[in-house]
PDB file of C-alpha atoms and ligand atoms in Angstrom:
ATOM      1  CA  MET Y   1       0.018   0.047   0.020  1.00 95.00           C
ATOM      2  CA  ARG Y   2       2.737   2.423  -0.995  1.00 98.00           C
ATOM      3  CA  PHE Y   3       0.386   5.156  -2.411  1.00 98.00           C
ATOM      4  CA  GLN Y   4      -2.647   4.720  -0.098  1.00 98.00           C
ATOM      5  CA  ASN Y   5      -5.333   7.330  -0.308  1.00 94.00           C
ATOM      6  CA  ARG Y   6      -2.953   9.581  -2.472  1.00 98.00           C
ATOM      7  CA  VAL Y   7      -4.054  11.097  -5.667  1.00 99.00           C
ATOM      8  CA  VAL Y   8      -2.305  10.224  -9.087  1.00 99.00           C
ATOM      9  CA  ILE Y   9      -3.420  11.854 -12.562  1.00 99.00           C
ATOM     10  CA  VAL Y  10      -2.413   9.499 -15.433  1.00 99.00           C
ATOM     11  CA  THR Y  11      -2.794  11.143 -19.027  1.00 99.00           C
ATOM     12  CA  GLY Y  12      -3.613   8.361 -21.494  1.00 99.00           C
ATOM     13  CA  GLY Y  13      -4.193   6.147 -18.576  1.00 99.00           C
ATOM     14  CA  ALA Y  14      -6.637   3.880 -20.133  1.00 99.00           C
ATOM     15  CA  ASN Y  15      -4.478   1.745 -22.285  1.00 98.00           C
ATOM     16  CA  GLY Y  16      -0.833   0.568 -22.687  1.00 98.00           C
ATOM     17  CA  ILE Y  17       1.778   2.160 -20.532  1.00 99.00           C
ATOM     18  CA  GLY Y  18      -0.649   4.598 -18.920  1.00 99.00           C
ATOM     19  CA  GLY Y  19      -3.008   1.574 -18.255  1.00 99.00           C
ATOM     20  CA  GLY Y  20      -0.113  -0.172 -16.408  1.00 99.00           C
ATOM     21  CA  CYS Y  21       0.527   2.989 -14.359  1.00 99.00           C
ATOM     22  CA  SER Y  22      -3.308   3.055 -13.346  1.00 99.00           C
ATOM     23  CA  ARG Y  23      -3.266  -0.547 -12.395  1.00 98.00           C
ATOM     24  CA  VAL Y  24       0.160  -0.275 -10.282  1.00 99.00           C
ATOM     25  CA  PHE Y  25      -1.085   2.861  -8.427  1.00 99.00           C
ATOM     26  CA  ALA Y  26      -4.558   1.488  -7.806  1.00 98.00           C
ATOM     27  CA  GLY Y  27      -2.870  -1.851  -6.658  1.00 98.00           C
ATOM     28  CA  GLU Y  28      -1.042   0.204  -3.954  1.00 98.00           C
ATOM     29  CA  GLY Y  29      -4.112   1.941  -2.560  1.00 98.00           C
ATOM     30  CA  GLY Y  30      -3.904   5.078  -4.857  1.00 98.00           C
ATOM     31  CA  ARG Y  31      -6.768   6.998  -6.103  1.00 98.00           C
ATOM     32  CA  VAL Y  32      -6.320   7.233  -9.858  1.00 99.00           C
ATOM     33  CA  ALA Y  33      -7.783   9.850 -12.279  1.00 99.00           C
ATOM     34  CA  ILE Y  34      -7.538   8.364 -15.801  1.00 99.00           C
ATOM     35  CA  LEU Y  35      -7.438  11.201 -18.357  1.00 99.00           C
ATOM     36  CA  ASP Y  36      -7.976   9.665 -21.853  1.00 99.00           C
ATOM     37  CA  ARG Y  37      -9.789  10.554 -25.147  1.00 98.00           C
ATOM     38  CA  ASP Y  38     -10.788   6.867 -25.214  1.00 98.00           C
ATOM     39  CA  GLU Y  39     -13.740   7.214 -23.176  1.00 98.00           C
ATOM     40  CA  GLN Y  40     -14.922   3.676 -23.312  1.00 98.00           C
ATOM     41  CA  ALA Y  41     -11.584   1.953 -22.237  1.00 98.00           C
ATOM     42  CA  ALA Y  42     -11.186   4.749 -19.437  1.00 99.00           C
ATOM     43  CA  PHE Y  43     -14.481   3.962 -17.898  1.00 98.00           C
ATOM     44  CA  GLN Y  44     -13.973   0.318 -18.168  1.00 98.00           C
ATOM     45  CA  LEU Y  45     -10.474   0.236 -16.629  1.00 99.00           C
ATOM     46  CA  ALA Y  46     -11.893   2.848 -13.835  1.00 99.00           C
ATOM     47  CA  ASP Y  47     -14.766   0.427 -13.019  1.00 98.00           C
ATOM     48  CA  GLU Y  48     -12.419  -2.592 -12.953  1.00 98.00           C
ATOM     49  CA  LEU Y  49      -9.891  -1.021 -10.725  1.00 98.00           C
ATOM     50  CA  THR Y  50     -12.494   0.411  -8.283  1.00 98.00           C
ATOM     51  CA  ALA Y  51     -14.166  -3.154  -8.158  1.00 98.00           C
ATOM     52  CA  THR Y  52     -10.810  -4.830  -7.641  1.00 98.00           C
ATOM     53  CA  GLY Y  53      -9.431  -2.327  -5.078  1.00 96.00           C
ATOM     54  CA  PRO Y  54      -7.569  -1.621  -2.670  1.00 98.00           C
ATOM     55  CA  GLY Y  55      -7.463   1.759  -4.232  1.00 98.00           C
ATOM     56  CA  SER Y  56      -9.937   3.272  -6.759  1.00 98.00           C
ATOM     57  CA  ALA Y  57     -10.056   4.946 -10.213  1.00 99.00           C
ATOM     58  CA  LYS Y  58     -12.141   7.550 -11.730  1.00 99.00           C
ATOM     59  CA  ALA Y  59     -12.362   8.131 -15.693  1.00 99.00           C
ATOM     60  CA  TYR Y  60     -12.137  11.700 -17.203  1.00 99.00           C
ATOM     61  CA  ARG Y  61     -12.758  12.012 -21.028  1.00 98.00           C
ATOM     62  CA  CYS Y  62     -10.106  14.516 -22.074  1.00 98.00           C
ATOM     63  CA  ASP Y  63      -8.319  15.211 -25.291  1.00 99.00           C
ATOM     64  CA  VAL Y  64      -4.866  16.420 -23.742  1.00 99.00           C
ATOM     65  CA  SER Y  65      -3.826  18.121 -26.862  1.00 98.00           C
ATOM     66  CA  GLN Y  66      -6.647  20.785 -26.341  1.00 98.00           C
ATOM     67  CA  PRO Y  67      -5.016  23.103 -23.435  1.00 98.00           C
ATOM     68  CA  ASP Y  68      -8.360  24.363 -22.213  1.00 98.00           C
ATOM     69  CA  GLU Y  69      -9.921  20.929 -21.961  1.00 98.00           C
ATOM     70  CA  LEU Y  70      -6.785  19.669 -20.208  1.00 99.00           C
ATOM     71  CA  ARG Y  71      -6.920  22.582 -17.726  1.00 99.00           C
ATOM     72  CA  ALA Y  72     -10.568  22.148 -17.031  1.00 99.00           C
ATOM     73  CA  THR Y  73     -10.142  18.236 -16.485  1.00 99.00           C
ATOM     74  CA  ILE Y  74      -7.371  18.797 -13.938  1.00 99.00           C
ATOM     75  CA  GLU Y  75      -9.357  21.285 -12.111  1.00 98.00           C
ATOM     76  CA  GLN Y  76     -12.159  18.932 -12.052  1.00 99.00           C
ATOM     77  CA  VAL Y  77      -9.962  16.056 -10.560  1.00 99.00           C
ATOM     78  CA  VAL Y  78      -9.027  18.724  -7.877  1.00 98.00           C
ATOM     79  CA  ALA Y  79     -12.461  19.365  -7.219  1.00 98.00           C
ATOM     80  CA  ASP Y  80     -13.370  15.684  -6.857  1.00 98.00           C
ATOM     81  CA  SER Y  81     -10.420  14.426  -5.128  1.00 98.00           C
ATOM     82  CA  GLY Y  82      -9.057  17.498  -3.098  1.00 98.00           C
ATOM     83  CA  ARG Y  83      -5.289  16.951  -4.026  1.00 98.00           C
ATOM     84  CA  ILE Y  84      -2.847  15.871  -6.501  1.00 99.00           C
ATOM     85  CA  ASP Y  85       0.131  13.680  -5.306  1.00 99.00           C
ATOM     86  CA  CYS Y  86       1.584  12.652  -8.596  1.00 99.00           C
ATOM     87  CA  LEU Y  87       0.985  13.633 -12.046  1.00 99.00           C
ATOM     88  CA  ILE Y  88       2.036  11.107 -14.896  1.00 99.00           C
ATOM     89  CA  ASN Y  89       2.340  12.769 -18.247  1.00 99.00           C
ATOM     90  CA  ASN Y  90       2.092   9.615 -20.423  1.00 99.00           C
ATOM     91  CA  ALA Y  91      -0.428  10.416 -23.287  1.00 99.00           C
ATOM     92  CA  GLY Y  92       1.357  10.020 -26.673  1.00 98.00           C
ATOM     93  CA  ILE Y  93       1.214   9.286 -30.280  1.00 97.00           C
ATOM     94  CA  HIS Y  94       3.755   7.881 -32.697  1.00 95.00           C
ATOM     95  CA  PRO Y  95       3.037   8.884 -36.373  1.00 93.00           C
ATOM     96  CA  PRO Y  96       4.016   6.205 -39.163  1.00 91.00           C
ATOM     97  CA  SER Y  97       7.610   5.922 -40.150  1.00 91.00           C
ATOM     98  CA  LEU Y  98       8.308   9.044 -42.429  1.00 95.00           C
ATOM     99  CA  LEU Y  99      11.509  10.834 -43.542  1.00 97.00           C
ATOM    100  CA  LEU Y 100      12.089  14.490 -42.893  1.00 98.00           C
ATOM    101  CA  ASN Y 101      10.794  15.556 -46.289  1.00 98.00           C
ATOM    102  CA  GLU Y 102       7.552  13.482 -46.032  1.00 98.00           C
ATOM    103  CA  THR Y 103       6.662  14.949 -42.490  1.00 98.00           C
ATOM    104  CA  SER Y 104       4.241  17.761 -42.945  1.00 98.00           C
ATOM    105  CA  LEU Y 105       4.135  20.559 -40.501  1.00 98.00           C
ATOM    106  CA  ASP Y 106       0.586  19.536 -39.655  1.00 98.00           C
ATOM    107  CA  ILE Y 107       1.928  16.077 -38.631  1.00 98.00           C
ATOM    108  CA  LEU Y 108       4.668  17.748 -36.609  1.00 98.00           C
ATOM    109  CA  GLU Y 109       2.324  20.172 -34.877  1.00 98.00           C
ATOM    110  CA  THR Y 110      -0.195  17.358 -34.084  1.00 98.00           C
ATOM    111  CA  VAL Y 111       2.549  15.227 -32.477  1.00 98.00           C
ATOM    112  CA  TRP Y 112       4.077  18.137 -30.581  1.00 98.00           C
ATOM    113  CA  ARG Y 113       0.631  19.125 -29.214  1.00 98.00           C
ATOM    114  CA  VAL Y 114      -0.188  15.709 -27.881  1.00 98.00           C
ATOM    115  CA  ASN Y 115       3.331  14.556 -26.779  1.00 98.00           C
ATOM    116  CA  PHE Y 116       4.735  17.848 -25.521  1.00 99.00           C
ATOM    117  CA  VAL Y 117       2.279  20.715 -25.089  1.00 99.00           C
ATOM    118  CA  SER Y 118       0.123  18.350 -22.974  1.00 99.00           C
ATOM    119  CA  THR Y 119       3.181  17.686 -20.851  1.00 99.00           C
ATOM    120  CA  PHE Y 120       3.808  21.528 -20.343  1.00 99.00           C
ATOM    121  CA  VAL Y 121       0.209  22.255 -19.692  1.00 99.00           C
ATOM    122  CA  ALA Y 122      -0.703  19.510 -17.324  1.00 99.00           C
ATOM    123  CA  SER Y 123       2.596  20.497 -15.398  1.00 99.00           C
ATOM    124  CA  GLN Y 124       1.471  24.036 -15.106  1.00 98.00           C
ATOM    125  CA  CYS Y 125      -1.919  23.196 -13.817  1.00 98.00           C
ATOM    126  CA  ALA Y 126      -0.770  20.417 -11.404  1.00 99.00           C
ATOM    127  CA  VAL Y 127       2.217  22.403  -9.748  1.00 99.00           C
ATOM    128  CA  PRO Y 128       0.395  24.517  -7.445  1.00 98.00           C
ATOM    129  CA  HIS Y 129      -1.192  21.414  -6.003  1.00 98.00           C
ATOM    130  CA  LEU Y 130       1.901  19.329  -5.993  1.00 99.00           C
ATOM    131  CA  LYS Y 131       3.677  22.103  -3.868  1.00 99.00           C
ATOM    132  CA  ILE Y 132       1.010  21.413  -1.134  1.00 98.00           C
ATOM    133  CA  THR Y 133       1.465  17.666  -1.233  1.00 98.00           C
ATOM    134  CA  GLN Y 134       5.299  17.715  -1.870  1.00 98.00           C
ATOM    135  CA  GLY Y 135       4.357  15.540  -4.756  1.00 98.00           C
ATOM    136  CA  THR Y 136       6.108  14.513  -8.129  1.00 98.00           C
ATOM    137  CA  ILE Y 137       5.900  14.596 -11.810  1.00 99.00           C
ATOM    138  CA  VAL Y 138       6.686  11.757 -13.923  1.00 99.00           C
ATOM    139  CA  ASN Y 139       7.116  12.098 -17.725  1.00 99.00           C
ATOM    140  CA  ILE Y 140       6.922   9.072 -20.028  1.00 99.00           C
ATOM    141  CA  SER Y 141       9.612  10.070 -22.725  1.00 99.00           C
ATOM    142  CA  SER Y 142      11.447   7.554 -24.719  1.00 98.00           C
ATOM    143  CA  MET Y 143      14.663   5.926 -25.550  1.00 98.00           C
ATOM    144  CA  THR Y 144      14.376   7.733 -28.865  1.00 98.00           C
ATOM    145  CA  ALA Y 145      15.147  10.984 -27.183  1.00 98.00           C
ATOM    146  CA  VAL Y 146      18.630   9.856 -26.620  1.00 98.00           C
ATOM    147  CA  LEU Y 147      19.282   7.056 -29.470  1.00 97.00           C
ATOM    148  CA  GLY Y 148      17.087   8.606 -32.238  1.00 98.00           C
ATOM    149  CA  GLN Y 149      14.981   6.429 -34.480  1.00 95.00           C
ATOM    150  CA  HIS Y 150      14.911   6.062 -38.273  1.00 95.00           C
ATOM    151  CA  GLY Y 151      11.801   7.878 -39.898  1.00 95.00           C
ATOM    152  CA  SER Y 152      10.890   9.525 -36.407  1.00 96.00           C
ATOM    153  CA  THR Y 153      12.410  13.079 -36.608  1.00 98.00           C
ATOM    154  CA  ALA Y 154       9.125  14.591 -35.150  1.00 98.00           C
ATOM    155  CA  TYR Y 155       8.244  12.069 -32.631  1.00 97.00           C
ATOM    156  CA  ALA Y 156      11.951  11.726 -31.326  1.00 98.00           C
ATOM    157  CA  ALA Y 157      12.024  15.578 -30.946  1.00 98.00           C
ATOM    158  CA  THR Y 158       9.030  15.580 -28.752  1.00 98.00           C
ATOM    159  CA  LYS Y 159      10.366  12.988 -26.603  1.00 98.00           C
ATOM    160  CA  ALA Y 160      13.795  14.846 -26.248  1.00 99.00           C
ATOM    161  CA  ALA Y 161      11.833  17.939 -25.363  1.00 99.00           C
ATOM    162  CA  GLN Y 162      10.311  16.088 -22.417  1.00 99.00           C
ATOM    163  CA  VAL Y 163      13.621  15.386 -21.240  1.00 99.00           C
ATOM    164  CA  GLY Y 164      14.925  18.994 -21.368  1.00 99.00           C
ATOM    165  CA  PHE Y 165      11.648  20.096 -19.825  1.00 99.00           C
ATOM    166  CA  THR Y 166      12.019  17.556 -17.041  1.00 99.00           C
ATOM    167  CA  LYS Y 167      15.551  18.899 -15.980  1.00 99.00           C
ATOM    168  CA  SER Y 168      14.630  22.400 -16.094  1.00 99.00           C
ATOM    169  CA  LEU Y 169      11.590  22.021 -14.121  1.00 99.00           C
ATOM    170  CA  ALA Y 170      13.273  19.853 -11.433  1.00 99.00           C
ATOM    171  CA  ILE Y 171      15.636  22.822 -10.905  1.00 99.00           C
ATOM    172  CA  GLU Y 172      12.662  25.362 -10.468  1.00 98.00           C
ATOM    173  CA  LEU Y 173      10.644  23.014  -8.220  1.00 99.00           C
ATOM    174  CA  GLY Y 174      13.399  21.398  -6.034  1.00 98.00           C
ATOM    175  CA  PRO Y 175      13.330  24.168  -3.523  1.00 98.00           C
ATOM    176  CA  HIS Y 176       9.614  23.678  -3.086  1.00 98.00           C
ATOM    177  CA  GLY Y 177      10.124  19.828  -2.439  1.00 98.00           C
ATOM    178  CA  VAL Y 178       8.552  18.809  -5.827  1.00 99.00           C
ATOM    179  CA  ARG Y 179      10.512  16.195  -7.774  1.00 99.00           C
ATOM    180  CA  VAL Y 180      10.403  15.765 -11.538  1.00 99.00           C
ATOM    181  CA  ASN Y 181      11.852  12.870 -13.299  1.00 99.00           C
ATOM    182  CA  ALA Y 182      11.371  11.119 -16.832  1.00 99.00           C
ATOM    183  CA  ILE Y 183      11.167   7.499 -17.875  1.00 99.00           C
ATOM    184  CA  LEU Y 184      12.807   6.567 -21.142  1.00 99.00           C
ATOM    185  CA  PRO Y 185      11.244   3.160 -22.008  1.00 98.00           C
ATOM    186  CA  SER Y 186      12.688   1.096 -24.836  1.00 98.00           C
ATOM    187  CA  ASN Y 187      10.111  -1.362 -26.480  1.00 98.00           C
ATOM    188  CA  ILE Y 188       7.010  -1.965 -24.516  1.00 98.00           C
ATOM    189  CA  ASP Y 189       4.221  -4.416 -25.315  1.00 98.00           C
ATOM    190  CA  THR Y 190       1.222  -1.967 -26.031  1.00 98.00           C
ATOM    191  CA  PRO Y 191      -1.601  -1.352 -28.383  1.00 97.00           C
ATOM    192  CA  LEU Y 192       0.652   1.619 -29.829  1.00 96.00           C
ATOM    193  CA  MET Y 193       3.516  -1.121 -30.516  1.00 96.00           C
ATOM    194  CA  HIS Y 194       0.939  -3.492 -32.434  1.00 96.00           C
ATOM    195  CA  GLU Y 195      -0.589  -0.647 -34.594  1.00 93.00           C
ATOM    196  CA  TRP Y 196       3.043   0.348 -35.500  1.00 88.00           C
ATOM    197  CA  ALA Y 197       3.688  -3.256 -36.488  1.00 91.00           C
ATOM    198  CA  ASN Y 198       0.553  -3.601 -38.332  1.00 90.00           C
ATOM    199  CA  THR Y 199       1.716  -0.896 -40.666  1.00 84.00           C
ATOM    200  CA  LEU Y 200       4.502  -2.988 -41.892  1.00 85.00           C
ATOM    201  CA  ASP Y 201       4.360  -6.000 -44.276  1.00 89.00           C
ATOM    202  CA  ASP Y 202       5.193  -8.689 -41.832  1.00 94.00           C
ATOM    203  CA  PRO Y 203       3.846  -7.588 -38.389  1.00 95.00           C
ATOM    204  CA  ALA Y 204       4.801 -10.824 -36.438  1.00 97.00           C
ATOM    205  CA  SER Y 205       8.603 -10.854 -37.580  1.00 97.00           C
ATOM    206  CA  ALA Y 206       8.713  -6.980 -36.855  1.00 95.00           C
ATOM    207  CA  LEU Y 207       7.376  -7.732 -33.352  1.00 97.00           C
ATOM    208  CA  ASP Y 208       9.913 -10.656 -32.932  1.00 98.00           C
ATOM    209  CA  ARG Y 209      12.731  -8.453 -34.089  1.00 97.00           C
ATOM    210  CA  VAL Y 210      11.695  -5.753 -31.622  1.00 97.00           C
ATOM    211  CA  ALA Y 211      11.558  -8.042 -28.715  1.00 98.00           C
ATOM    212  CA  LYS Y 212      15.154  -9.396 -29.380  1.00 98.00           C
ATOM    213  CA  LEU Y 213      16.538  -5.713 -29.074  1.00 97.00           C
ATOM    214  CA  GLN Y 214      16.174  -6.144 -25.310  1.00 98.00           C
ATOM    215  CA  VAL Y 215      18.896  -8.288 -23.601  1.00 98.00           C
ATOM    216  CA  PHE Y 216      16.084 -10.375 -22.060  1.00 98.00           C
ATOM    217  CA  GLY Y 217      14.819 -11.278 -25.584  1.00 98.00           C
ATOM    218  CA  ARG Y 218      11.372  -9.714 -24.734  1.00 98.00           C
ATOM    219  CA  MET Y 219       9.627  -6.425 -24.635  1.00 98.00           C
ATOM    220  CA  GLY Y 220       8.738  -4.737 -21.349  1.00 98.00           C
ATOM    221  CA  SER Y 221       5.385  -4.852 -19.961  1.00 98.00           C
ATOM    222  CA  PRO Y 222       3.154  -1.692 -19.118  1.00 99.00           C
ATOM    223  CA  GLU Y 223       3.234  -2.682 -15.380  1.00 98.00           C
ATOM    224  CA  GLU Y 224       7.131  -2.639 -15.502  1.00 99.00           C
ATOM    225  CA  ILE Y 225       6.915   0.859 -16.352  1.00 99.00           C
ATOM    226  CA  GLY Y 226       4.184   1.383 -13.904  1.00 99.00           C
ATOM    227  CA  ARG Y 227       6.162  -0.004 -10.983  1.00 99.00           C
ATOM    228  CA  THR Y 228       9.275   2.257 -11.968  1.00 99.00           C
ATOM    229  CA  ALA Y 229       6.807   5.405 -12.094  1.00 99.00           C
ATOM    230  CA  LEU Y 230       5.512   4.220  -8.422  1.00 99.00           C
ATOM    231  CA  PHE Y 231       9.141   4.188  -7.375  1.00 99.00           C
ATOM    232  CA  LEU Y 232       9.598   7.762  -8.711  1.00 99.00           C
ATOM    233  CA  ALA Y 233       6.347   8.874  -6.901  1.00 99.00           C
ATOM    234  CA  THR Y 234       7.298   7.566  -3.551  1.00 98.00           C
ATOM    235  CA  ASP Y 235       9.999   8.440  -0.904  1.00 98.00           C
ATOM    236  CA  ASP Y 236      11.881   5.371  -2.131  1.00 98.00           C
ATOM    237  CA  SER Y 237      13.314   7.822  -4.636  1.00 98.00           C
ATOM    238  CA  SER Y 238      13.556  10.786  -2.254  1.00 98.00           C
ATOM    239  CA  PHE Y 239      16.997  12.050  -3.418  1.00 98.00           C
ATOM    240  CA  LEU Y 240      16.370  11.654  -7.197  1.00 98.00           C
ATOM    241  CA  THR Y 241      15.136  14.467  -9.339  1.00 99.00           C
ATOM    242  CA  GLY Y 242      15.779  15.933 -12.924  1.00 99.00           C
ATOM    243  CA  GLN Y 243      16.641  12.095 -14.034  1.00 99.00           C
ATOM    244  CA  ALA Y 244      16.034  10.549 -17.260  1.00 99.00           C
ATOM    245  CA  LEU Y 245      15.735   7.042 -16.108  1.00 98.00           C
ATOM    246  CA  GLU Y 246      16.446   4.704 -19.050  1.00 98.00           C
ATOM    247  CA  VAL Y 247      14.066   1.667 -18.483  1.00 98.00           C
ATOM    248  CA  GLU Y 248      15.173  -0.407 -21.519  1.00 98.00           C
ATOM    249  CA  GLY Y 249      15.930  -4.044 -20.694  1.00 98.00           C
ATOM    250  CA  GLY Y 250      19.456  -3.464 -21.996  1.00 98.00           C
ATOM    251  CA  ALA Y 251      18.420  -2.473 -25.326  1.00 98.00           C
ATOM    252  CA  SER Y 252      21.246   0.079 -25.605  1.00 97.00           C
ATOM    253  CA  LEU Y 253      23.908  -2.425 -24.413  1.00 97.00           C
ATOM    254  CA  ASP Y 254      26.439  -4.209 -26.676  1.00 90.00           C
ATOM    255  CA  TYR Y 255      27.084  -1.477 -29.113  1.00 79.00           C
TER     256      TYR Y 255
HETATM  257  N1  NAD S   1       5.169   1.358 -26.386  1.00 92.40           N
HETATM  258  C1  NAD S   1       6.483   1.726 -26.448  1.00 92.40           C
HETATM  259  O1  NAD S   1       7.193   0.962 -26.865  1.00 92.40           O
HETATM  260  C2  NAD S   1       6.867   3.085 -25.848  1.00 92.40           C
HETATM  261  C3  NAD S   1       8.228   3.198 -25.985  1.00 92.40           C
HETATM  262  C4  NAD S   1       8.767   4.426 -25.609  1.00 92.40           C
HETATM  263  C5  NAD S   1       7.898   5.471 -25.046  1.00 92.40           C
HETATM  264  N2  NAD S   1       6.420   5.178 -25.137  1.00 92.40           N
HETATM  265  C6  NAD S   1       5.722   6.350 -24.763  1.00 92.40           C
HETATM  266  O2  NAD S   1       4.542   5.835 -23.892  1.00 92.40           O
HETATM  267  C7  NAD S   1       3.511   6.621 -23.945  1.00 92.40           C
HETATM  268  C8  NAD S   1       2.262   5.644 -24.058  1.00 92.40           C
HETATM  269  O3  NAD S   1       2.645   4.903 -25.003  1.00 92.40           O
HETATM  270  P1  NAD S   1       1.825   3.606 -25.231  1.00 92.40           P
HETATM  271  O4  NAD S   1       2.712   2.636 -26.178  1.00 92.40           O
HETATM  272  O5  NAD S   1       1.206   3.046 -24.060  1.00 92.40           O
HETATM  273  O6  NAD S   1       0.682   3.987 -26.312  1.00 92.40           O
HETATM  274  P2  NAD S   1      -0.914   3.436 -26.396  1.00 92.40           P
HETATM  275  O7  NAD S   1      -1.314   3.984 -27.856  1.00 92.40           O
HETATM  276  O8  NAD S   1      -0.813   1.978 -26.316  1.00 92.40           O
HETATM  277  O9  NAD S   1      -1.729   4.055 -25.553  1.00 92.40           O
HETATM  278  C9  NAD S   1      -1.665   5.591 -25.300  1.00 92.40           C
HETATM  279  C10 NAD S   1      -3.145   6.012 -24.502  1.00 92.40           C
HETATM  280  O10 NAD S   1      -3.074   7.563 -24.652  1.00 92.40           O
HETATM  281  C11 NAD S   1      -4.218   7.847 -25.089  1.00 92.40           C
HETATM  282  N3  NAD S   1      -4.230   9.079 -26.059  1.00 92.40           N
HETATM  283  C12 NAD S   1      -3.475   9.153 -27.119  1.00 92.40           C
HETATM  284  N4  NAD S   1      -3.686  10.602 -27.494  1.00 92.40           N
HETATM  285  C13 NAD S   1      -4.390  11.214 -26.376  1.00 92.40           C
HETATM  286  C14 NAD S   1      -4.996  12.419 -26.430  1.00 92.40           C
HETATM  287  N5  NAD S   1      -4.722  13.523 -27.411  1.00 92.40           N
HETATM  288  N6  NAD S   1      -5.641  12.981 -25.234  1.00 92.40           N
HETATM  289  C15 NAD S   1      -5.847  11.948 -24.350  1.00 92.40           C
HETATM  290  N7  NAD S   1      -5.488  10.647 -24.437  1.00 92.40           N
HETATM  291  C16 NAD S   1      -4.813  10.165 -25.719  1.00 92.40           C
HETATM  292  C17 NAD S   1      -4.857   6.664 -26.025  1.00 92.40           C
HETATM  293  O11 NAD S   1      -6.325   6.740 -26.050  1.00 92.40           O
HETATM  294  C18 NAD S   1      -4.305   5.447 -24.976  1.00 92.40           C
HETATM  295  O12 NAD S   1      -5.280   5.093 -24.047  1.00 92.40           O
HETATM  296  C19 NAD S   1       3.525   7.562 -25.138  1.00 92.40           C
HETATM  297  O13 NAD S   1       4.032   8.873 -24.556  1.00 92.40           O
HETATM  298  C20 NAD S   1       4.759   6.889 -25.848  1.00 92.40           C
HETATM  299  O14 NAD S   1       5.676   7.867 -26.588  1.00 92.40           O
HETATM  300  C21 NAD S   1       6.030   4.030 -25.526  1.00 92.40           C
END
């Protein structure tokens, strides 16, 4: 019960890595606010987590790429729950593989708004509440922020932006007792991963190839990222801030 009665906001918390975070925090007694544009999955998971306990969850339909909607939703969470102890900026999209010249400004702006502007705006809204609880922010970035990825200039740039943001905000909020860290996952078995594989000629062999990139010969699970986020959200990591934690199953080893 490492998060008992504390409140966590998980953007994109209905599926994939966000879903793993919602499950882990509710499993430790937390009260989870699931913000997602996938209303059906959000309400279904919230019902399931509340029924299972020991924590609980509440779903909020929200498109995080719309700043006004995101601000209003976070204020609603505070009105409902009375506090925020952790904000997990997880919602993100990955456009199909595109070379620089094929990446329109429309695509860049869409990815930028979902992946980065939402991180910025949600943090702005949550910080006054996190100062009260001495809470934490966890940004779900990506190993592509430091390694790059072929055909992903727009995506990787948004993920690198999250890392620079994490470090600068950690400096600003350290004196207030608020810690800010980022998680950089490698390949995690989520709906996004399968959607990407399905755009390729041979999805099964693509997924097999991706699994073998980690030294364990498998992808990570959403719950493994959720447990790392829990570590960053509790006093177990009380001397850790501004870090870009590479949770990558050894994928960057053996160069
Ligand atoms: N899966 C991976 O291998 C991997 C690796 C590195 C980083 N990441 C990052 O992890 C995060 C989650 O990825 P995932 O693989 O779990 O994706 P996913 O597509 O499986 O799940 C994303 C969730 O976010 C929600 N979402 C997307 N856009 C939204 C919006 N505008 N407003 C509200 N909700 C929105 C979706 O409805 C979904 O519930 C992303 O930021 C991604 O960049 C994923």
